[in-house]
Amino acid sequence: MAHVAFLGTGVMGGPMAAHLLAAGHAVTVWNRTRAKAEAVLPAGAGGRVAASPADAARGAECIFLCVGDTPDVTAVLFGPDGVAGGLERNALVVDCTTIAPAAEVEHAAQITAAGGRYLDAPVTGGQKGAVEATLSFIIGGEGADLERARPFLQAMGKRIFHAGPVGSGQKLKMVNQLVCALHLVALCEALALTKALDLDTTQAHALLTSGAARSWALEIYGEKLLHDDFAPGFFLKWQAKDIRIATEAAHEMGIVLPGLDLTHERLQAAVRAGLGDEGVQALFKLYR
Amino acid sequence: MAHVAFLGTGVMGGPMAAHLLAAGHAVTVWNRTRAKAEAVLPAGAGGRVAASPADAARGAECIFLCVGDTPDVTAVLFGPDGVAGGLERNALVVDCTTIAPAAEVEHAAQITAAGGRYLDAPVTGGQKGAVEATLSFIIGGEGADLERARPFLQAMGKRIFHAGPVGSGQKLKMVNQLVCALHLVALCEALALTKALDLDTTQAHALLTSGAARSWALEIYGEKLLHDDFAPGFFLKWQAKDIRIATEAAHEMGIVLPGLDLTHERLQAAVRAGLGDEGVQALFKLYR
């Protein structure tokens, strides 16, 4: 079995790292808040908590990241005690964070210069997918590197999409997030309209999930909203960040996507309203 | 078996009337374009094509409507040779068209005054649901009237939601249509962004339908868009009409739903661009 590192063991990364451990790999975990890394390794499960990303990288043939935003990835890779400081010759870095495609191209160039290999590998499927190992991985990078990562990815997810060269995984993830964000707006406005019309919300949820209005967002987040459950499966601030990246990309390319712009405006408004550390479904609070 | 009438045998009404016929009922059909009514009744299948809505109503204990917009329903019911002219005592009128809730309240009052009963019963599930008899019916009206209609509805669909008094079916349908329209915008913008990023559209479709971006719209209409298939399963002009009704209702209630407003703007732009008689997925042409 292989020696791998997992950096960032939050809502997504925690269960992902646990699947690698369960598959029998020697897993070194690191998290900014150490207690979250320790929680991945129950007594007797094996594995090790590293003191820093550099420490985690030492001896690892594959290093997974699942952190927050672009500056977090850059800091974990190249900051003080970053991955680059402990990188083994030919080690493969796999970034599962959702960040800007151009930043991944830059990260890949620096890791390659340091003697390593790089894939961007954002995921979709939510916390549920991470816990149940049913995530989809969206890969940017070279085919040979993907083949090295494949056994690890298969322990954490169900489907693997090779979108193209480094950065392409993040590009295709943008498309995915655009859809997720608009579905979230649809859910929130549907609930607001249902309440304004004085209709039964449980019945409305049953109807909407039975026909042409059906979506993953309506099923999963709709169910949470029925019970006023705003706990984070996916943090609203990360959805806002993902959409900021997609909006910037669309504007740079000069394409007009008013639905995307609307989700950007709504999610930024939600962050300004202090909802960033709640689950994405807390967007509904803007409509109350 | 019962004697029923079906008025409006288009993309939705045609297969719905055929299911009533197949269930063994004596079905009288009428359509503005007579050939479409005749097409529902293959040789030897029984049934009869009526000369007018009044003619169809004569002898029928239950009269279904599935026409276009509010003025069409009003004309078929109360215009020259309308249903009211042939209505049997205690006959039940069931309007499956999607129109404004207030109009249904008015229609119900007039039909009741003429000695009949009334339900609003808009559907969801699309052409596919009509053909496969898997529609969901959203009912506004009294429970006893719904029980009279139930055996017929069960021949044409799978689920029945009783939303409340007359008009409530249309109210809940508004919520459904808001969601469908935002999902349609999500699909179109996702495809536009995929193309702008020079990614593979077939792969993007496979990804989006595999995870948290999943929706009925993406599966069904996304598949059509992959093959440049703009044929109407659901006419764009009717989606635009449904959203116009929902937008008017939201504005009247003074609630702010920017996602709904956006779908209204997009769909009206598509109608102005001459796309009304294509399928809803032709909204994508606004993004090319």
XYZ file of C-alpha atoms in Angstrom:
576
model
C 0.000 0.000 0.000
C 1.118 3.520 -0.682
C 2.242 6.363 1.511
C -0.051 9.344 0.894
C -0.692 12.736 2.514
C -3.996 14.548 2.902
C -3.909 18.290 3.662
C -7.154 19.909 4.769
C -9.469 17.563 6.671
C -12.642 19.643 6.905
C -16.223 18.790 5.925
C -15.046 17.301 2.600
C -11.400 16.383 3.222
C -12.044 14.621 6.529
C -14.202 11.805 5.138
C -12.078 11.650 1.958
C -8.889 11.055 3.997
C -10.734 8.462 6.097
C -11.574 6.480 2.921
C -7.867 6.407 1.949
C -7.039 5.113 5.403
C -9.812 2.504 5.209
C -8.400 1.358 1.845
C -5.222 0.397 3.693
C -2.910 3.252 2.722
C -0.388 4.862 5.072
C -2.038 8.271 5.412
C -0.428 11.357 6.903
C -2.971 14.096 7.608
C -2.533 17.781 8.280
C -5.051 20.516 9.015
C -4.678 24.147 10.052
C -6.793 23.305 13.114
C -4.936 20.225 14.358
C -7.925 18.723 16.193
C -9.742 18.200 12.887
C -6.788 16.193 11.569
C -6.661 14.091 14.734
C -10.403 13.365 14.401
C -9.729 11.563 11.102
C -7.491 9.043 12.880
C -9.384 7.123 15.552
C -7.228 5.110 17.986
C -5.761 2.045 16.345
C -6.635 3.142 12.802
C -3.030 3.932 11.943
C -1.986 7.061 10.094
C -0.137 10.065 11.474
C -0.854 13.762 12.076
C 1.850 15.947 10.503
C 3.199 19.144 12.057
C 3.169 21.045 8.745
C 2.441 20.539 5.036
C 6.200 20.042 4.454
C 6.257 17.389 7.160
C 3.245 15.679 5.593
C 4.850 15.702 2.142
C 8.042 13.947 3.287
C 7.924 10.324 2.177
C 4.529 10.707 0.444
C 4.193 9.604 -3.170
C 0.859 11.347 -3.531
C -0.288 14.510 -1.716
C -3.945 15.523 -1.723
C -5.165 19.040 -0.887
C -8.699 20.049 0.020
C -8.517 23.502 1.587
C -10.423 26.780 1.027
C -9.611 29.365 -1.596
C -6.727 30.089 -3.981
C -4.480 31.813 -1.369
C -4.923 28.802 0.955
C -3.746 26.372 -1.716
C -0.796 28.628 -2.611
C 0.189 28.960 1.051
C -0.068 25.220 1.762
C 2.069 24.473 -1.306
C 4.646 27.259 -1.261
C 4.347 29.125 2.065
C 6.642 28.610 5.067
C 6.750 24.854 5.842
C 4.745 24.320 2.660
C 4.562 21.134 0.577
C 7.417 22.292 -1.677
C 9.772 22.146 1.321
C 9.206 18.397 1.779
C 8.364 17.270 -1.750
C 9.842 13.910 -2.797
C 11.259 13.488 -6.310
C 8.369 12.750 -8.723
C 5.698 13.037 -5.972
C 2.218 13.744 -7.330
C 0.265 16.698 -5.921
C -3.522 16.448 -6.407
C -5.495 19.607 -5.569
C -9.153 18.828 -4.799
C -9.908 22.434 -3.790
C -12.065 24.471 -6.171
C -9.994 27.489 -7.266
C -9.254 29.502 -10.415
C -7.885 27.543 -13.421
C -5.050 30.038 -14.019
C -3.811 29.570 -10.447
C -3.591 25.791 -11.010
C -1.486 26.308 -14.122
C 0.880 28.419 -12.037
C 0.940 25.886 -9.168
C 1.640 23.041 -11.619
C 4.548 24.956 -13.163
C 6.138 25.530 -9.762
C 5.606 21.951 -8.536
C 6.997 20.586 -11.797
C 10.031 22.873 -11.451
C 10.497 21.448 -7.944
C 10.598 17.908 -9.376
C 6.975 16.898 -8.724
C 3.847 16.282 -10.785
C 0.462 18.057 -10.534
C -3.237 17.475 -11.134
C -6.180 19.740 -10.422
C -9.013 17.511 -9.225
C -12.017 19.435 -7.884
C -14.949 17.281 -6.809
C -18.728 17.345 -6.941
C -21.248 15.410 -4.875
C -21.257 17.428 -1.653
C -20.603 16.279 1.888
C -22.900 13.316 1.261
C -20.716 12.252 -1.666
C -17.566 12.630 0.441
C -19.012 10.544 3.280
C -20.419 7.838 0.986
C -17.377 7.812 -1.369
C -19.604 8.657 -4.314
C -17.843 11.877 -5.365
C -17.124 12.708 -8.981
C -13.549 13.923 -9.625
C -12.945 16.421 -12.411
C -9.342 16.126 -13.518
C -7.011 18.559 -15.249
C -3.536 17.236 -16.080
C -1.682 14.521 -17.964
C -3.166 11.072 -18.471
C -0.162 9.276 -16.938
C -0.498 11.325 -13.746
C -4.217 10.586 -13.604
C -3.450 6.853 -13.855
C -1.132 7.153 -10.846
C -3.877 8.920 -8.888
C -6.716 6.666 -10.042
C -6.541 3.971 -7.323
C -6.664 6.680 -4.630
C -9.478 8.567 -6.361
C -11.464 5.338 -6.673
C -11.252 4.876 -2.898
C -12.875 8.297 -2.399
C -15.326 8.573 -5.295
C -17.295 6.837 -7.990
C -16.653 8.671 -11.243
C -13.581 10.312 -12.756
C -13.771 12.819 -15.606
C -10.561 13.777 -17.397
C -11.381 17.249 -18.706
C -8.038 18.123 -20.325
C -4.646 19.627 -19.367
C -3.910 21.241 -15.975
C -6.606 23.831 -15.166
C -9.305 22.016 -17.159
C -10.683 20.307 -14.089
C -11.300 23.727 -12.563
C -12.862 24.958 -15.808
C -15.378 22.127 -15.915
C -16.017 22.557 -12.185
C -17.025 26.178 -12.902
C -19.772 24.906 -15.183
C -20.915 22.530 -12.468
C -20.989 25.308 -9.854
C -22.921 27.661 -12.116
C -25.640 25.013 -12.320
C -25.571 24.251 -8.576
C -25.861 27.940 -7.676
C -28.807 28.555 -10.010
C -30.530 25.459 -8.642
C -30.007 26.844 -5.146
C -31.617 30.156 -6.150
C -34.498 28.189 -7.703
C -35.013 26.290 -4.444
C -34.940 29.419 -2.275
C -37.319 31.376 -4.497
C -39.649 28.371 -4.786
C -39.872 28.156 -1.016
C -40.393 31.915 -0.702
C -43.196 31.810 -3.287
C -44.788 28.741 -1.660
C -44.911 30.556 1.678
C -46.188 33.799 0.140
C -49.005 31.845 -1.564
C -49.813 30.186 1.795
C -49.331 26.689 0.374
C -48.111 23.616 2.236
C -44.294 23.478 2.008
C -44.031 19.712 2.566
C -46.505 19.072 -0.242
C -44.689 21.543 -2.494
C -41.412 19.696 -1.853
C -43.062 16.368 -2.720
C -44.479 17.841 -5.932
C -41.275 19.542 -7.031
C -39.200 16.400 -6.570
C -41.731 14.238 -8.464
C -41.664 15.828 -11.919
C -39.933 18.191 -14.312
C -38.724 20.459 -11.467
C -36.626 17.694 -9.910
C -33.022 18.409 -8.910
C -30.384 17.188 -6.473
C -30.457 20.621 -4.788
C -34.227 20.475 -4.284
C -34.056 16.983 -2.842
C -31.104 17.493 -0.502
C -31.222 21.175 0.468
C -35.013 21.376 0.136
C -35.352 18.641 2.751
C -33.028 20.620 5.088
C -35.015 23.843 4.588
C -38.260 22.053 5.487
C -36.711 21.504 8.910
C -35.004 24.925 9.226
C -31.661 23.112 9.122
C -28.976 25.580 8.051
C -25.968 23.515 9.199
C -23.092 23.486 6.711
C -22.766 20.456 4.451
C -21.261 22.867 1.935
C -20.316 26.288 3.357
C -22.091 29.204 1.695
C -18.816 31.165 1.583
C -17.271 28.449 -0.623
C -20.226 28.455 -3.006
C -19.850 32.258 -3.182
C -16.129 31.847 -3.898
C -16.736 29.251 -6.629
C -19.222 31.561 -8.322
C -16.893 34.549 -7.992
C -14.274 32.523 -9.913
C -16.763 31.533 -12.629
C -18.101 35.078 -12.928
C -14.593 36.492 -13.295
C -13.822 33.906 -15.978
C -17.006 34.718 -17.915
C -16.287 38.439 -17.749
C -12.683 37.914 -18.881
C -13.921 35.928 -21.870
C -16.536 38.605 -22.574
C -19.503 36.220 -22.472
C -22.800 37.390 -20.993
C -24.409 34.987 -18.521
C -27.091 36.896 -16.592
C -28.077 33.853 -14.524
C -24.486 33.427 -13.357
C -24.259 37.153 -12.569
C -27.447 36.874 -10.521
C -26.079 33.998 -8.427
C -22.913 36.042 -7.834
C -24.949 39.012 -6.616
C -27.154 36.810 -4.387
C -24.298 34.849 -2.840
C -22.205 37.969 -2.190
C -25.269 39.553 -0.558
C -25.616 36.448 1.618
C -21.945 36.620 2.662
C -22.349 40.328 3.483
C -25.408 39.387 5.553
C -23.145 37.149 7.665
C -24.307 33.797 6.253
C -20.931 32.615 4.903
C -20.290 30.068 7.653
C -23.734 28.480 7.319
C -24.726 25.875 4.740
C -25.521 27.065 1.201
C -29.235 26.574 1.904
C -29.003 29.581 4.270
C -29.312 31.664 1.083
C -33.033 31.302 1.804
C -32.629 33.732 4.707
C -32.282 36.535 2.125
C -35.880 35.834 1.141
C -37.489 35.838 4.589
C -67.237 3.034 -18.289
C -67.837 6.739 -18.283
C -68.569 9.241 -21.008
C -65.873 11.914 -20.941
C -64.766 14.795 -23.192
C -61.245 16.026 -23.887
C -60.818 19.492 -25.362
C -57.391 20.402 -26.733
C -55.458 17.420 -28.094
C -52.012 18.940 -28.666
C -48.584 17.794 -27.496
C -49.920 17.174 -23.955
C -53.673 16.671 -24.450
C -53.311 14.211 -27.337
C -51.558 11.450 -25.385
C -53.656 12.231 -22.274
C -56.918 11.699 -24.214
C -55.492 8.518 -25.735
C -54.893 7.102 -22.228
C -58.558 7.742 -21.304
C -59.610 5.939 -24.453
C -57.245 3.040 -23.718
C -58.751 2.783 -20.221
C -62.058 1.950 -21.882
C -63.925 5.239 -21.518
C -66.236 6.697 -24.176
C -64.111 9.709 -25.160
C -65.297 12.647 -27.236
C -62.399 14.800 -28.431
C -62.313 18.309 -29.811
C -59.455 20.469 -31.035
C -59.308 23.853 -32.760
C -57.377 22.128 -35.565
C -59.684 19.165 -36.209
C -56.982 16.906 -37.687
C -55.193 16.790 -34.299
C -58.393 15.526 -32.659
C -58.867 12.878 -35.359
C -55.270 11.691 -34.842
C -56.127 10.692 -31.260
C -58.749 8.212 -32.547
C -57.199 5.565 -34.766
C -59.652 3.432 -36.783
C -61.508 1.003 -34.558
C -60.435 2.656 -31.307
C -63.876 4.084 -30.662
C -64.446 7.630 -29.489
C -65.842 10.552 -31.465
C -64.623 13.908 -32.774
C -66.960 16.722 -31.697
C -67.856 19.713 -33.867
C -67.488 22.191 -30.976
C -66.786 22.334 -27.229
C -70.569 22.504 -26.617
C -71.056 19.396 -28.759
C -68.300 17.603 -26.838
C -69.822 18.550 -23.474
C -73.228 17.058 -24.301
C -73.636 13.742 -22.514
C -70.204 13.960 -20.830
C -69.962 13.559 -17.063
C -66.408 14.863 -17.012
C -64.850 17.405 -19.382
C -61.073 17.861 -19.532
C -59.396 20.936 -21.010
C -55.765 21.244 -22.057
C -55.465 24.307 -24.265
C -53.107 27.324 -24.330
C -53.507 30.469 -22.278
C -56.228 32.056 -20.119
C -58.238 33.537 -23.052
C -58.273 30.105 -24.747
C -59.745 28.434 -21.657
C -62.313 31.207 -21.257
C -63.303 30.966 -24.940
C -63.610 27.157 -24.896
C -65.775 27.336 -21.773
C -67.936 30.403 -22.391
C -67.421 31.524 -26.008
C -69.800 30.756 -28.910
C -70.469 26.984 -28.912
C -68.511 26.789 -25.678
C -68.751 24.087 -23.020
C -71.352 26.057 -21.052
C -73.772 25.659 -24.004
C -73.743 21.845 -23.704
C -73.020 21.334 -20.007
C -74.938 18.477 -18.356
C -76.345 18.953 -14.849
C -73.562 18.288 -12.275
C -70.932 17.645 -15.000
C -67.365 18.114 -13.753
C -65.031 20.431 -15.686
C -61.312 19.736 -15.118
C -58.928 22.350 -16.528
C -55.423 20.929 -17.077
C -54.167 24.115 -18.746
C -51.713 26.256 -16.782
C -53.311 29.696 -16.330
C -53.720 32.383 -13.655
C -55.299 31.251 -10.339
C -57.753 34.184 -10.280
C -59.101 33.208 -13.712
C -59.844 29.695 -12.425
C -61.801 31.106 -9.495
C -63.875 33.090 -11.987
C -64.342 30.078 -14.307
C -65.401 27.902 -11.357
C -67.992 30.474 -10.264
C -69.536 30.584 -13.737
C -69.535 26.793 -14.238
C -71.063 26.312 -10.786
C -73.748 28.902 -11.618
C -74.477 26.898 -14.790
C -75.068 23.740 -12.691
C -71.621 22.131 -13.077
C -68.559 21.503 -10.887
C -64.975 22.675 -11.436
C -61.374 21.691 -10.684
C -58.149 23.329 -11.775
C -55.685 20.532 -12.484
C -52.452 21.707 -14.125
C -49.868 18.983 -14.716
C -46.115 18.547 -14.551
C -43.935 15.918 -16.169
C -43.704 17.247 -19.719
C -44.551 15.521 -22.980
C -42.679 12.446 -21.757
C -44.971 12.301 -18.708
C -48.061 12.689 -20.890
C -46.974 9.912 -23.253
C -45.926 7.538 -20.466
C -48.893 8.390 -18.182
C -46.515 9.465 -15.411
C -47.793 13.049 -15.037
C -48.327 14.683 -11.667
C -51.687 16.479 -11.314
C -51.886 19.544 -9.072
C -55.477 19.983 -7.982
C -57.429 23.004 -6.784
C -61.052 22.378 -5.762
C -63.238 20.397 -3.406
C -62.259 16.919 -2.230
C -65.501 15.313 -3.428
C -64.923 16.625 -6.953
C -61.352 15.363 -6.882
C -62.639 11.888 -5.931
C -64.944 11.904 -8.974
C -61.997 12.867 -11.210
C -59.473 10.496 -9.602
C -60.080 7.383 -11.754
C -59.608 9.449 -14.904
C -56.527 11.226 -13.550
C -55.020 7.866 -12.585
C -55.364 6.723 -16.193
C -53.257 9.694 -17.328
C -50.767 10.173 -14.494
C -49.030 8.743 -11.492
C -49.340 11.253 -8.659
C -52.114 13.573 -7.531
C -51.515 16.555 -5.224
C -54.545 18.281 -3.692
C -53.224 21.782 -3.082
C -56.405 23.433 -1.725
C -59.553 25.184 -3.011
C -60.095 26.191 -6.655
C -57.074 28.173 -7.909
C -54.637 26.409 -5.565
C -53.548 23.950 -8.236
C -52.477 26.880 -10.379
C -50.713 28.499 -7.419
C -48.616 25.411 -6.719
C -47.979 25.007 -10.448
C -46.456 28.540 -10.444
C -43.889 27.366 -7.916
C -43.135 24.364 -10.100
C -42.698 26.531 -13.187
C -40.418 28.999 -11.417
C -38.096 26.079 -10.660
C -38.323 24.609 -14.176
C -37.528 27.964 -15.782
C -34.489 28.611 -13.570
C -33.241 25.092 -14.282
C -33.610 25.823 -17.985
C -31.536 29.009 -17.635
C -28.945 27.005 -15.687
C -28.747 24.443 -18.495
C -28.406 27.060 -21.242
C -25.747 29.063 -19.407
C -23.856 25.884 -18.500
C -23.729 24.890 -22.159
C -22.683 28.399 -23.196
C -19.892 28.428 -20.593
C -18.773 24.900 -21.572
C -18.435 25.987 -25.198
C -16.699 29.260 -24.312
C -14.164 27.297 -22.227
C -13.648 24.924 -25.170
C -14.592 21.876 -23.095
C -16.265 18.698 -24.345
C -20.047 19.145 -24.153
C -20.855 15.415 -23.958
C -18.461 15.003 -21.044
C -19.882 18.097 -19.347
C -23.392 16.624 -19.658
C -22.202 13.338 -18.136
C -20.551 15.202 -15.267
C -23.477 17.517 -14.551
C -25.973 14.672 -14.434
C -23.753 12.593 -12.118
C -23.550 14.830 -9.043
C -24.893 17.824 -7.186
C -25.807 19.643 -10.426
C -28.298 16.945 -11.432
C -31.774 17.946 -12.600
C -34.574 16.659 -14.785
C -34.053 19.644 -17.106
C -30.356 18.893 -17.525
C -31.036 15.237 -18.253
C -33.913 15.678 -20.684
C -33.298 19.043 -22.357
C -29.515 18.780 -22.023
C -29.609 15.569 -24.045
C -31.649 17.348 -26.742
C -29.221 20.288 -26.869
C -26.278 17.917 -27.351
C -27.944 16.935 -30.629
C -29.133 20.436 -31.632
C -32.701 19.154 -31.217
C -35.007 22.141 -30.690
C -38.285 20.338 -31.448
C -41.099 21.207 -29.039
C -41.844 18.740 -26.252
C -42.938 21.798 -24.283
C -43.393 24.979 -26.350
C -41.194 27.881 -25.276
C -44.170 30.252 -25.599
C -46.044 28.286 -22.922
C -43.096 28.347 -20.542
C -42.913 32.117 -21.126
C -46.645 32.387 -20.387
C -46.368 30.317 -17.199
C -43.558 32.542 -15.949
C -45.448 35.696 -16.890
C -48.305 34.478 -14.655
C -45.941 33.691 -11.758
C -44.122 37.015 -12.143
C -47.391 38.947 -12.107
C -48.483 37.079 -8.988
C -45.191 37.809 -7.194
C -45.378 41.487 -8.093
C -49.011 41.698 -6.948
C -48.020 40.182 -3.601
C -45.060 42.562 -3.394
C -42.441 39.808 -2.982
C -39.042 40.211 -4.613
C -37.809 37.156 -6.543
C -34.909 38.242 -8.772
C -34.404 34.731 -10.183
C -38.028 34.599 -11.304
C -37.731 38.086 -12.812
C -34.645 36.975 -14.722
C -36.432 33.956 -16.227
C -39.277 36.267 -17.260
C -36.865 38.637 -19.013
C -35.008 35.743 -20.728
C -38.152 33.935 -21.906
C -39.788 37.121 -23.184
C -36.557 37.915 -25.055
C -36.689 34.425 -26.579
C -40.308 34.901 -27.676
C -39.395 38.282 -29.207
C -36.531 36.516 -31.008
C -39.113 34.264 -32.676
C -38.424 31.121 -30.615
C -41.926 30.710 -29.110
C -42.963 27.779 -31.303
C -39.775 25.823 -30.616
C -39.116 23.669 -27.559
C -38.121 25.403 -24.322
C -34.514 24.280 -24.851
C -34.354 26.755 -27.769
C -33.707 29.362 -25.053
C -30.084 28.349 -25.623
C -30.168 30.192 -28.968
C -30.084 33.464 -26.980
C -26.595 32.464 -25.822
C -25.045 31.542 -29.189
